[in-house]
Short mmCIF file of C-alpha atoms in Angstrom, two decimals:
data_model
loop_
_atom_site.label_atom_id
_atom_site.label_comp_id
_atom_site.label_asym_id
_atom_site.label_seq_id
_atom_site.Cartn_x
_atom_site.Cartn_y
_atom_site.Cartn_z
CA MET A 1 -105.36 -83.50 -184.75
CA ARG A 2 -103.19 -81.95 -182.04
CA ALA A 3 -105.06 -79.81 -179.53
CA ILE A 4 -104.91 -78.44 -176.01
CA GLN A 5 -107.53 -80.00 -173.77
CA ILE A 6 -108.68 -79.25 -170.22
CA THR A 7 -110.16 -82.13 -168.22
CA GLU A 8 -110.06 -80.46 -164.78
CA PHE A 9 -110.27 -76.82 -163.75
CA GLY A 10 -107.26 -74.97 -162.43
CA GLY A 11 -104.27 -72.87 -163.42
CA PRO A 12 -101.90 -73.26 -166.37
CA GLU A 13 -101.03 -76.79 -165.26
CA VAL A 14 -104.42 -78.11 -166.49
CA LEU A 15 -103.61 -77.28 -170.14
CA LYS A 16 -102.62 -80.57 -171.74
CA LEU A 17 -101.41 -81.29 -175.27
CA THR A 18 -103.30 -84.26 -176.71
CA GLU A 19 -104.61 -85.88 -179.89
CA LEU A 20 -108.30 -85.51 -180.68
CA PRO A 21 -110.50 -86.56 -183.63
CA ASP A 22 -110.86 -84.01 -186.40
CA PRO A 23 -114.04 -81.94 -185.94
CA VAL A 24 -116.82 -82.49 -188.47
CA PRO A 25 -118.84 -79.42 -189.52
CA GLY A 26 -122.62 -79.46 -189.25
CA PRO A 27 -125.20 -77.19 -190.87
CA GLY A 28 -124.14 -73.54 -190.78
CA GLN A 29 -120.61 -74.38 -189.65
CA LEU A 30 -117.22 -73.94 -191.30
CA LEU A 31 -114.14 -76.08 -190.77
CA VAL A 32 -111.06 -73.88 -190.43
CA GLU A 33 -107.48 -75.06 -190.78
CA VAL A 34 -106.05 -72.92 -188.02
CA GLY A 35 -103.10 -70.75 -189.00
CA ARG A 36 -102.98 -68.99 -185.64
CA ALA A 37 -105.23 -68.92 -182.58
CA GLY A 38 -105.59 -65.99 -180.24
CA ILE A 39 -104.59 -66.23 -176.59
CA ASN A 40 -106.65 -63.97 -174.33
CA TYR A 41 -106.78 -63.19 -170.63
CA ALA A 42 -110.32 -64.57 -170.63
CA ASP A 43 -108.83 -67.99 -171.45
CA THR A 44 -107.15 -68.05 -168.03
CA HIS A 45 -110.55 -67.50 -166.41
CA GLN A 46 -112.12 -70.27 -168.50
CA ALA A 47 -109.40 -72.68 -167.43
CA GLU A 48 -110.32 -72.18 -163.77
CA ASN A 49 -114.07 -71.76 -164.47
CA THR A 50 -114.26 -68.17 -163.22
CA TYR A 51 -115.42 -66.60 -166.49
CA LEU A 52 -118.79 -64.91 -167.05
CA SER A 53 -120.09 -67.97 -168.90
CA GLU A 54 -119.65 -71.31 -167.14
CA SER A 55 -117.18 -73.74 -168.68
CA THR A 56 -117.88 -77.44 -169.17
CA LEU A 57 -115.41 -80.31 -169.29
CA PRO A 58 -113.66 -81.65 -171.24
CA MET A 59 -112.85 -78.44 -173.06
CA VAL A 60 -110.54 -77.18 -175.78
CA PRO A 61 -109.99 -73.49 -174.96
CA GLY A 62 -109.47 -70.68 -177.43
CA GLY A 63 -112.16 -68.29 -178.60
CA GLU A 64 -110.67 -66.97 -181.86
CA VAL A 65 -108.85 -68.35 -184.87
CA VAL A 66 -107.59 -67.22 -188.24
CA GLY A 67 -107.04 -69.64 -191.08
CA ARG A 68 -108.38 -71.18 -194.26
CA THR A 69 -111.62 -72.96 -195.04
CA PRO A 70 -111.58 -75.97 -197.42
CA ASP A 71 -112.67 -73.71 -200.30
CA GLY A 72 -109.72 -71.37 -199.72
CA ARG A 73 -111.37 -68.49 -197.86
CA ARG A 74 -109.10 -66.78 -195.35
CA VAL A 75 -111.21 -65.91 -192.34
CA VAL A 76 -110.92 -64.70 -188.80
CA ALA A 77 -113.58 -66.17 -186.55
CA LEU A 78 -114.95 -66.33 -183.03
CA THR A 79 -115.29 -69.94 -181.95
CA GLY A 80 -116.74 -69.95 -178.45
CA GLY A 81 -114.08 -72.57 -177.71
CA GLY A 82 -111.95 -75.04 -179.60
CA GLY A 83 -109.37 -72.58 -180.93
CA TYR A 84 -106.26 -74.16 -179.38
CA ALA A 85 -106.15 -76.84 -182.06
CA GLU A 86 -104.97 -77.57 -185.59
CA ARG A 87 -108.56 -77.47 -186.87
CA ALA A 88 -111.64 -75.74 -185.47
CA LEU A 89 -115.34 -75.43 -186.17
CA VAL A 90 -116.89 -71.98 -186.42
CA VAL A 91 -120.42 -70.75 -187.00
CA GLU A 92 -120.47 -69.18 -190.45
CA ALA A 93 -122.05 -65.98 -189.11
CA MET A 94 -119.10 -65.61 -186.73
CA ALA A 95 -116.47 -65.65 -189.50
CA TRP A 96 -115.27 -62.62 -191.43
CA ASP A 97 -113.07 -62.48 -194.52
CA VAL A 98 -109.62 -61.00 -193.86
CA PRO A 99 -108.18 -58.47 -196.33
CA ASP A 100 -104.89 -59.51 -197.90
CA ALA A 101 -103.12 -56.53 -196.32
CA VAL A 102 -103.95 -57.74 -192.80
CA ASP A 103 -101.67 -60.43 -191.34
CA ASP A 104 -102.82 -63.25 -189.07
CA ALA A 105 -101.74 -61.71 -185.76
CA THR A 106 -103.37 -58.39 -186.66
CA ALA A 107 -106.64 -60.08 -187.63
CA LEU A 108 -106.69 -61.92 -184.31
CA GLY A 109 -105.87 -58.73 -182.43
CA LEU A 110 -108.84 -56.96 -184.01
CA VAL A 111 -111.58 -59.60 -183.71
CA VAL A 112 -111.66 -59.58 -179.89
CA GLN A 113 -109.40 -56.87 -178.47
CA GLY A 114 -109.98 -54.42 -181.31
CA ALA A 115 -113.73 -54.94 -181.29
CA THR A 116 -113.74 -54.62 -177.49
CA ALA A 117 -111.89 -51.29 -177.63
CA TRP A 118 -114.20 -50.10 -180.42
CA LEU A 119 -117.34 -51.00 -178.45
CA LEU A 120 -116.04 -49.51 -175.20
CA LEU A 121 -115.38 -46.15 -176.82
CA ARG A 122 -118.30 -46.09 -179.26
CA LYS A 123 -121.08 -47.78 -177.26
CA SER A 124 -120.17 -47.89 -173.56
CA VAL A 125 -118.72 -44.44 -172.89
CA HIS A 126 -119.69 -42.60 -176.11
CA LEU A 127 -116.39 -40.74 -176.39
CA GLU A 128 -116.75 -37.12 -177.48
CA PRO A 129 -113.88 -35.09 -178.99
CA GLY A 130 -111.79 -33.31 -176.39
CA GLU A 131 -112.64 -35.57 -173.48
CA SER A 132 -109.94 -37.03 -171.25
CA VAL A 133 -109.60 -40.82 -171.37
CA VAL A 134 -107.88 -43.13 -168.88
CA VAL A 135 -106.85 -46.50 -170.28
CA HIS A 136 -105.83 -48.97 -167.59
CA ALA A 137 -103.55 -51.85 -168.63
CA ALA A 138 -102.63 -49.68 -171.60
CA ALA A 139 -99.91 -52.05 -172.81
CA GLY A 140 -102.29 -55.01 -173.06
CA GLY A 141 -104.22 -56.26 -176.05
CA VAL A 142 -107.28 -54.05 -175.56
CA GLY A 143 -105.33 -51.19 -174.00
CA THR A 144 -102.87 -50.70 -176.86
CA LEU A 145 -105.74 -50.47 -179.33
CA ALA A 146 -107.93 -48.29 -177.08
CA VAL A 147 -105.13 -45.73 -176.76
CA GLN A 148 -104.78 -45.53 -180.54
CA LEU A 149 -108.53 -45.37 -181.20
CA ALA A 150 -109.05 -42.67 -178.58
CA LYS A 151 -106.30 -40.66 -180.26
CA ALA A 152 -107.77 -41.18 -183.74
CA TRP A 153 -111.26 -40.21 -182.55
CA GLY A 154 -110.21 -36.91 -181.01
CA ALA A 155 -109.76 -37.55 -177.30
CA GLY A 156 -108.32 -34.60 -175.42
CA ARG A 157 -105.83 -36.01 -172.93
CA ILE A 158 -105.10 -39.76 -172.92
CA ILE A 159 -103.79 -41.13 -169.64
CA ALA A 160 -102.34 -44.63 -169.72
CA THR A 161 -101.55 -46.84 -166.76
CA ALA A 162 -99.10 -49.75 -166.90
CA SER A 163 -97.04 -51.75 -164.44
CA SER A 164 -93.52 -51.21 -165.80
CA GLN A 165 -91.45 -48.44 -167.34
CA GLU A 166 -91.20 -50.39 -170.59
CA LYS A 167 -94.97 -50.75 -170.82
CA ARG A 168 -95.52 -47.08 -170.01
CA GLU A 169 -93.10 -46.10 -172.76
CA LEU A 170 -95.05 -48.29 -175.20
CA ALA A 171 -98.29 -46.52 -174.27
CA LEU A 172 -96.68 -43.13 -174.86
CA GLU A 173 -95.35 -44.31 -178.23
CA LEU A 174 -98.89 -45.35 -179.22
CA GLY A 175 -100.32 -41.91 -178.49
CA ALA A 176 -100.92 -41.56 -174.76
CA ASP A 177 -100.13 -38.08 -173.42
CA VAL A 178 -99.01 -39.27 -170.00
CA ALA A 179 -98.34 -42.67 -168.42
CA VAL A 180 -99.01 -43.52 -164.77
CA ASP A 181 -97.60 -46.39 -162.72
CA ALA A 182 -100.36 -48.99 -162.31
CA ASN A 183 -99.12 -49.59 -158.76
CA ALA A 184 -99.53 -45.96 -157.68
CA PRO A 185 -100.54 -45.97 -153.98
CA ASP A 186 -103.37 -43.47 -154.57
CA MET A 187 -104.77 -44.03 -158.05
CA LYS A 188 -107.44 -41.35 -157.70
CA GLU A 189 -104.87 -38.62 -157.04
CA ALA A 190 -102.47 -40.01 -159.65
CA LEU A 191 -105.14 -39.79 -162.36
CA ILE A 192 -106.24 -36.30 -161.38
CA GLU A 193 -102.62 -35.11 -161.29
CA ALA A 194 -101.99 -36.69 -164.71
CA ASN A 195 -105.00 -34.74 -166.03
CA GLY A 196 -103.57 -31.40 -164.96
CA GLY A 197 -105.40 -31.31 -161.65
CA LYS A 198 -108.83 -31.95 -163.16
CA ARG A 199 -111.03 -34.99 -162.75
CA VAL A 200 -111.23 -37.31 -165.77
CA ASP A 201 -114.10 -37.83 -168.18
CA ILE A 202 -113.67 -41.49 -169.17
CA VAL A 203 -112.03 -44.56 -167.65
CA LEU A 204 -111.64 -47.94 -169.37
CA GLU A 205 -111.03 -50.41 -166.55
CA MET A 206 -110.38 -54.17 -166.40
CA THR A 207 -108.38 -54.61 -163.19
CA GLY A 208 -110.93 -54.62 -160.39
CA GLY A 209 -110.41 -54.07 -156.68
CA SER A 210 -109.07 -50.72 -155.52
CA VAL A 211 -108.16 -49.65 -159.07
CA THR A 212 -111.86 -49.57 -159.95
CA ASP A 213 -112.78 -47.92 -156.66
CA GLN A 214 -110.17 -45.16 -157.00
CA SER A 215 -110.86 -44.62 -160.70
CA LEU A 216 -114.56 -44.10 -160.01
CA LYS A 217 -113.66 -41.45 -157.43
CA ALA A 218 -111.50 -39.68 -160.03
CA LEU A 219 -114.41 -39.13 -162.44
CA ALA A 220 -115.60 -35.63 -163.31
CA PRO A 221 -119.33 -34.80 -163.33
CA PHE A 222 -120.93 -36.81 -166.15
CA GLY A 223 -117.80 -38.95 -166.27
CA ARG A 224 -118.14 -42.58 -167.37
CA LEU A 225 -116.28 -45.71 -166.28
CA ALA A 226 -116.56 -48.81 -168.49
CA PHE A 227 -115.77 -52.05 -166.65
CA TYR A 228 -114.85 -54.98 -168.89
CA GLY A 229 -112.70 -57.34 -166.86
CA MET A 230 -111.30 -58.19 -163.43
CA ALA A 231 -107.68 -59.21 -163.96
CA SER A 232 -106.84 -58.89 -160.26
CA ARG A 233 -109.61 -61.38 -159.49
CA THR A 234 -110.62 -58.99 -156.69
CA PRO A 235 -114.11 -57.45 -156.98
CA PRO A 236 -114.51 -53.69 -156.59
CA SER A 237 -116.44 -52.30 -153.65
CA PRO A 238 -120.23 -52.30 -154.04
CA VAL A 239 -121.50 -49.11 -155.66
CA GLN A 240 -124.33 -47.14 -154.10
CA ALA A 241 -126.72 -45.74 -156.69
CA GLY A 242 -127.06 -42.55 -154.69
CA ASN A 243 -123.33 -41.89 -155.03
CA LEU A 244 -123.65 -42.04 -158.82
CA MET A 245 -126.37 -39.42 -158.70
CA ALA A 246 -124.44 -37.29 -156.22
CA HIS A 247 -121.53 -37.01 -158.62
CA SER A 248 -123.43 -37.41 -161.94
CA THR A 249 -121.25 -40.37 -162.91
CA THR A 250 -121.97 -43.52 -164.88
CA ILE A 251 -120.64 -47.07 -164.69
CA ALA A 252 -121.06 -49.28 -167.75
CA GLY A 253 -120.29 -52.98 -168.03
CA MET A 254 -119.27 -54.53 -171.34
CA TRP A 255 -118.97 -58.15 -172.50
CA LEU A 256 -118.22 -58.68 -176.18
CA PRO A 257 -120.77 -61.48 -176.87
CA HIS A 258 -123.61 -59.03 -176.26
CA VAL A 259 -122.72 -57.22 -179.49
CA PHE A 260 -124.53 -59.99 -181.35
CA ARG A 261 -127.81 -59.05 -179.64
CA LEU A 262 -127.72 -55.57 -181.16
CA PRO A 263 -129.75 -54.85 -184.30
CA GLY A 264 -127.76 -54.93 -187.52
CA ASP A 265 -124.23 -56.22 -188.04
CA VAL A 266 -122.43 -54.08 -185.46
CA MET A 267 -119.51 -56.51 -185.25
CA GLY A 268 -119.08 -56.45 -189.02
CA ALA A 269 -119.16 -52.65 -189.00
CA ALA A 270 -116.55 -52.55 -186.24
CA LEU A 271 -114.20 -54.90 -188.08
CA THR A 272 -114.64 -53.04 -191.36
CA GLU A 273 -113.64 -49.79 -189.70
CA LEU A 274 -110.76 -51.42 -187.82
CA PHE A 275 -109.41 -53.12 -190.95
CA GLY A 276 -109.55 -49.74 -192.70
CA LEU A 277 -107.66 -48.00 -189.89
CA VAL A 278 -104.96 -50.66 -190.12
CA ALA A 279 -104.76 -50.28 -193.89
CA ASP A 280 -104.25 -46.51 -193.70
CA GLY A 281 -101.64 -46.76 -190.94
CA THR A 282 -103.73 -45.18 -188.19
CA LEU A 283 -103.94 -48.37 -186.11
CA ARG A 284 -101.54 -51.22 -185.44
CA VAL A 285 -101.79 -54.37 -183.38
CA VAL A 286 -98.79 -54.64 -181.10
CA PRO A 287 -97.32 -58.16 -181.33
CA GLY A 288 -97.07 -59.69 -177.88
CA GLY A 289 -95.40 -62.98 -178.65
CA GLU A 290 -96.05 -66.27 -180.41
CA TYR A 291 -96.21 -69.57 -178.57
CA GLY A 292 -96.18 -73.11 -179.88
CA MET A 293 -98.77 -75.63 -178.77
CA SER A 294 -96.27 -77.12 -176.32
CA GLU A 295 -95.68 -73.67 -174.79
CA VAL A 296 -99.28 -72.77 -174.00
CA ARG A 297 -98.83 -73.19 -170.25
CA GLN A 298 -96.05 -70.61 -170.37
CA ALA A 299 -98.35 -68.25 -172.27
CA HIS A 300 -100.97 -68.45 -169.51
CA GLU A 301 -98.32 -68.02 -166.82
CA ASP A 302 -96.98 -64.95 -168.59
CA LEU A 303 -100.47 -63.46 -168.89
CA ARG A 304 -101.32 -64.01 -165.25
CA ALA A 305 -97.99 -62.57 -164.12
CA ARG A 306 -98.49 -59.43 -166.27
CA ARG A 307 -95.30 -60.13 -168.20
CA THR A 308 -96.93 -59.58 -171.60
CA SER A 309 -97.80 -56.66 -173.86
CA GLY A 310 -99.92 -56.58 -176.99
CA LYS A 311 -101.45 -59.57 -178.75
CA LEU A 312 -100.45 -63.16 -177.91
CA VAL A 313 -100.97 -65.88 -180.51
CA LEU A 314 -100.70 -69.65 -180.63
CA ASP A 315 -99.06 -71.47 -183.53
CA PRO A 316 -100.72 -74.92 -183.70
CA SER A 317 -98.08 -76.25 -186.10
CA ARG A 318 -95.48 -76.49 -183.34
#
């Protein structure tokens, strides 16, 4: 089969199109003929071995696929790797049937980005109706869905940040009340101004560096910041516990794999609700572009350069 393989760590240049043997499923595994694979920002970290979980070589990247099993089931699945290929193995418990009304790109957009947005708002910050919500990188895969979910779940004022006028207009179209330039020189003041002069209740943050630092300073008493990525590759300043108490603020971290340590099928519940919101028109996955297997380096370059919006997918047939 055709696949993308990494044999040395680095940037987009390490992604190489090659031929590999077809995978053979073992006990509890499904073989999926990949219709589309998801492309995520986390994949760029895996390629350079800077992700939360250490990568091992050689590696076929790609953590999510949608396609058909040999018995005809159409599933979306988390793979843990191996998704950038014509065929992939998935653990049966990590595969969910896709309703007919949900297309491939939408299914992929929900299984990681949608579930991440769901968990951030439901579990990490416990959004309450009427609260103000800041969504950084609001034109990205998680951001576009977080804006819509916050709106559907009764947020008061939704403040989006994005790096271009086009991206800010997209965030407003999706339901944000105001859009702020992600390159604002003083993010703390920009967020407070966007919230009518008041500090904000909730921040969803995946940039790192000064954006995290300034966003934390913009929180109201009992405000919560959920940190789920570091796209700038620059760590925020260390946080002093006493400062959290002094301002009654909370910082939460969130990594999607931990959902499987929770009691019950939280992931299944999240996807069921997300599929339902798509079906009734409340939620949509913004298409971010489709790349062929030979174009995967360009996809990673576009991600790293912040040239993309919405959900990126890989078509293994070309």
